[in-house]
Short mmCIF file of C-alpha atoms in Angstrom, two decimals:
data_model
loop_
_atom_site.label_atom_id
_atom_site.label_comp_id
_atom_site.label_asym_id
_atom_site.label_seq_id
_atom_site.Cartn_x
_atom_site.Cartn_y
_atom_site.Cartn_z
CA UNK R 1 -155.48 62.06 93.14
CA UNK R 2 -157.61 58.78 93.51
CA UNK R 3 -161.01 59.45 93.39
CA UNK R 4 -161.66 56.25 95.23
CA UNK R 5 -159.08 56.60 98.15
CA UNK R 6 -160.93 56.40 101.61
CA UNK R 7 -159.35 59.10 103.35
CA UNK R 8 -160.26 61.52 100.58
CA UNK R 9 -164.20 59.87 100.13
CA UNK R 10 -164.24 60.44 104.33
CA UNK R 11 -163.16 63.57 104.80
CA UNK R 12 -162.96 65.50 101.37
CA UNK R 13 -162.66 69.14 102.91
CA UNK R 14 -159.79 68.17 105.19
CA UNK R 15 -158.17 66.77 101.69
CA UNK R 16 -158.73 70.26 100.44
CA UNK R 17 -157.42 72.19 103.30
CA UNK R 18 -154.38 70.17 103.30
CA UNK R 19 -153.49 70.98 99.20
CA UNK R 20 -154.29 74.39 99.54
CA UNK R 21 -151.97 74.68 102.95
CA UNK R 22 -148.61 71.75 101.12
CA UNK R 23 -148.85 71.35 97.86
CA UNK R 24 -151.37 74.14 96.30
CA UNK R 25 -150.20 72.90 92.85
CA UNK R 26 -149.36 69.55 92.09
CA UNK R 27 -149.24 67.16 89.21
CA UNK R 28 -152.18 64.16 89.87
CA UNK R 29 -150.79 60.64 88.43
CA UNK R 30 -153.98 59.21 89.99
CA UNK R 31 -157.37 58.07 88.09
CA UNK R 32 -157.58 61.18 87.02
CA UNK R 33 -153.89 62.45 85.60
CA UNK R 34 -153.52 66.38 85.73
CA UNK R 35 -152.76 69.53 87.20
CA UNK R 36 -154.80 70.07 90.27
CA UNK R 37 -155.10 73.77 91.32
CA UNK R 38 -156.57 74.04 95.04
CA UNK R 39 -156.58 77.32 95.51
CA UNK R 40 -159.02 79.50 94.01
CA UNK R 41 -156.48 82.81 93.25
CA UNK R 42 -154.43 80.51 91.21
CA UNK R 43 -157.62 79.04 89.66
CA UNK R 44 -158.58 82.34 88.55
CA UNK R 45 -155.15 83.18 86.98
CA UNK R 46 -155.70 79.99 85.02
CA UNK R 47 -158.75 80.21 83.80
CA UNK R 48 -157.83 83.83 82.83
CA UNK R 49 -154.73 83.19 80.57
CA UNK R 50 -155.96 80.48 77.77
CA UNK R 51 -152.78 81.26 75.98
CA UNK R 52 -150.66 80.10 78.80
CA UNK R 53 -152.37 77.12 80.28
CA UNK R 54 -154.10 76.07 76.97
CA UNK R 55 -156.58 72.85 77.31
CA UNK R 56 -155.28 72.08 73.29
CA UNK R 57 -152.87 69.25 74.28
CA UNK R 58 -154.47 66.78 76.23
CA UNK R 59 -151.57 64.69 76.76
CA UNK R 60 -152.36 61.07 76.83
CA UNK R 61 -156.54 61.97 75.82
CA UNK R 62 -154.89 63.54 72.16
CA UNK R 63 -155.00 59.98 70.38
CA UNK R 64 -158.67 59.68 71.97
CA UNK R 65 -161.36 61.61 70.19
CA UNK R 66 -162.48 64.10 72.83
CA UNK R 67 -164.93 66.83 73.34
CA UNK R 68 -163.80 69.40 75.67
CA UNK R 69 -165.87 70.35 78.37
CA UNK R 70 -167.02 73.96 77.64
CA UNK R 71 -165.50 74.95 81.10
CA UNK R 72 -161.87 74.13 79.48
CA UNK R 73 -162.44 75.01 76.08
CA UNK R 74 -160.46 77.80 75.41
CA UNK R 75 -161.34 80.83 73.28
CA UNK R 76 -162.31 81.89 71.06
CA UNK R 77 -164.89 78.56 71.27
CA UNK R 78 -165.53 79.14 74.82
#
């Protein structure tokens, strides 16, 4: 995902439509590198299972000194 691409900046709920309908799960290697969820059951499952889908490795952030967002902290600190 590219936060700056046009298509996405001029239309962002067609975007959304078209993740959650082709690729509802998908690995970002845009500006912003991650697993984007886009529908909100699988979101939910997520959010749920902190031992599963753990925010602890960071990937390329672990040799930056980062603060979690409380959102993806994951317990028992959130």
């Amino acid at each position: 995902m590219n936060r700056n691409d046009k298509t996405l900046i001029a239309s962002p709920y067609s975007s959304y439509q078209k993740w959650r309908d082709e690729k509802p799960v998908w690995w970002s290697d845009g500006d912003l590198k991650g697993w984007v969820l886009s529908r909100y059951d699988d979101v939910r499952t997520v959010m749920k299972d902190a031992k599963t889908f753990s925010s602890k490795s960071m990937g390329e952030m672990e040799s930056q000194t980062v603060t979690l967002p409380l959102l993806t902290d994951d317990p028992p600190r959130h």
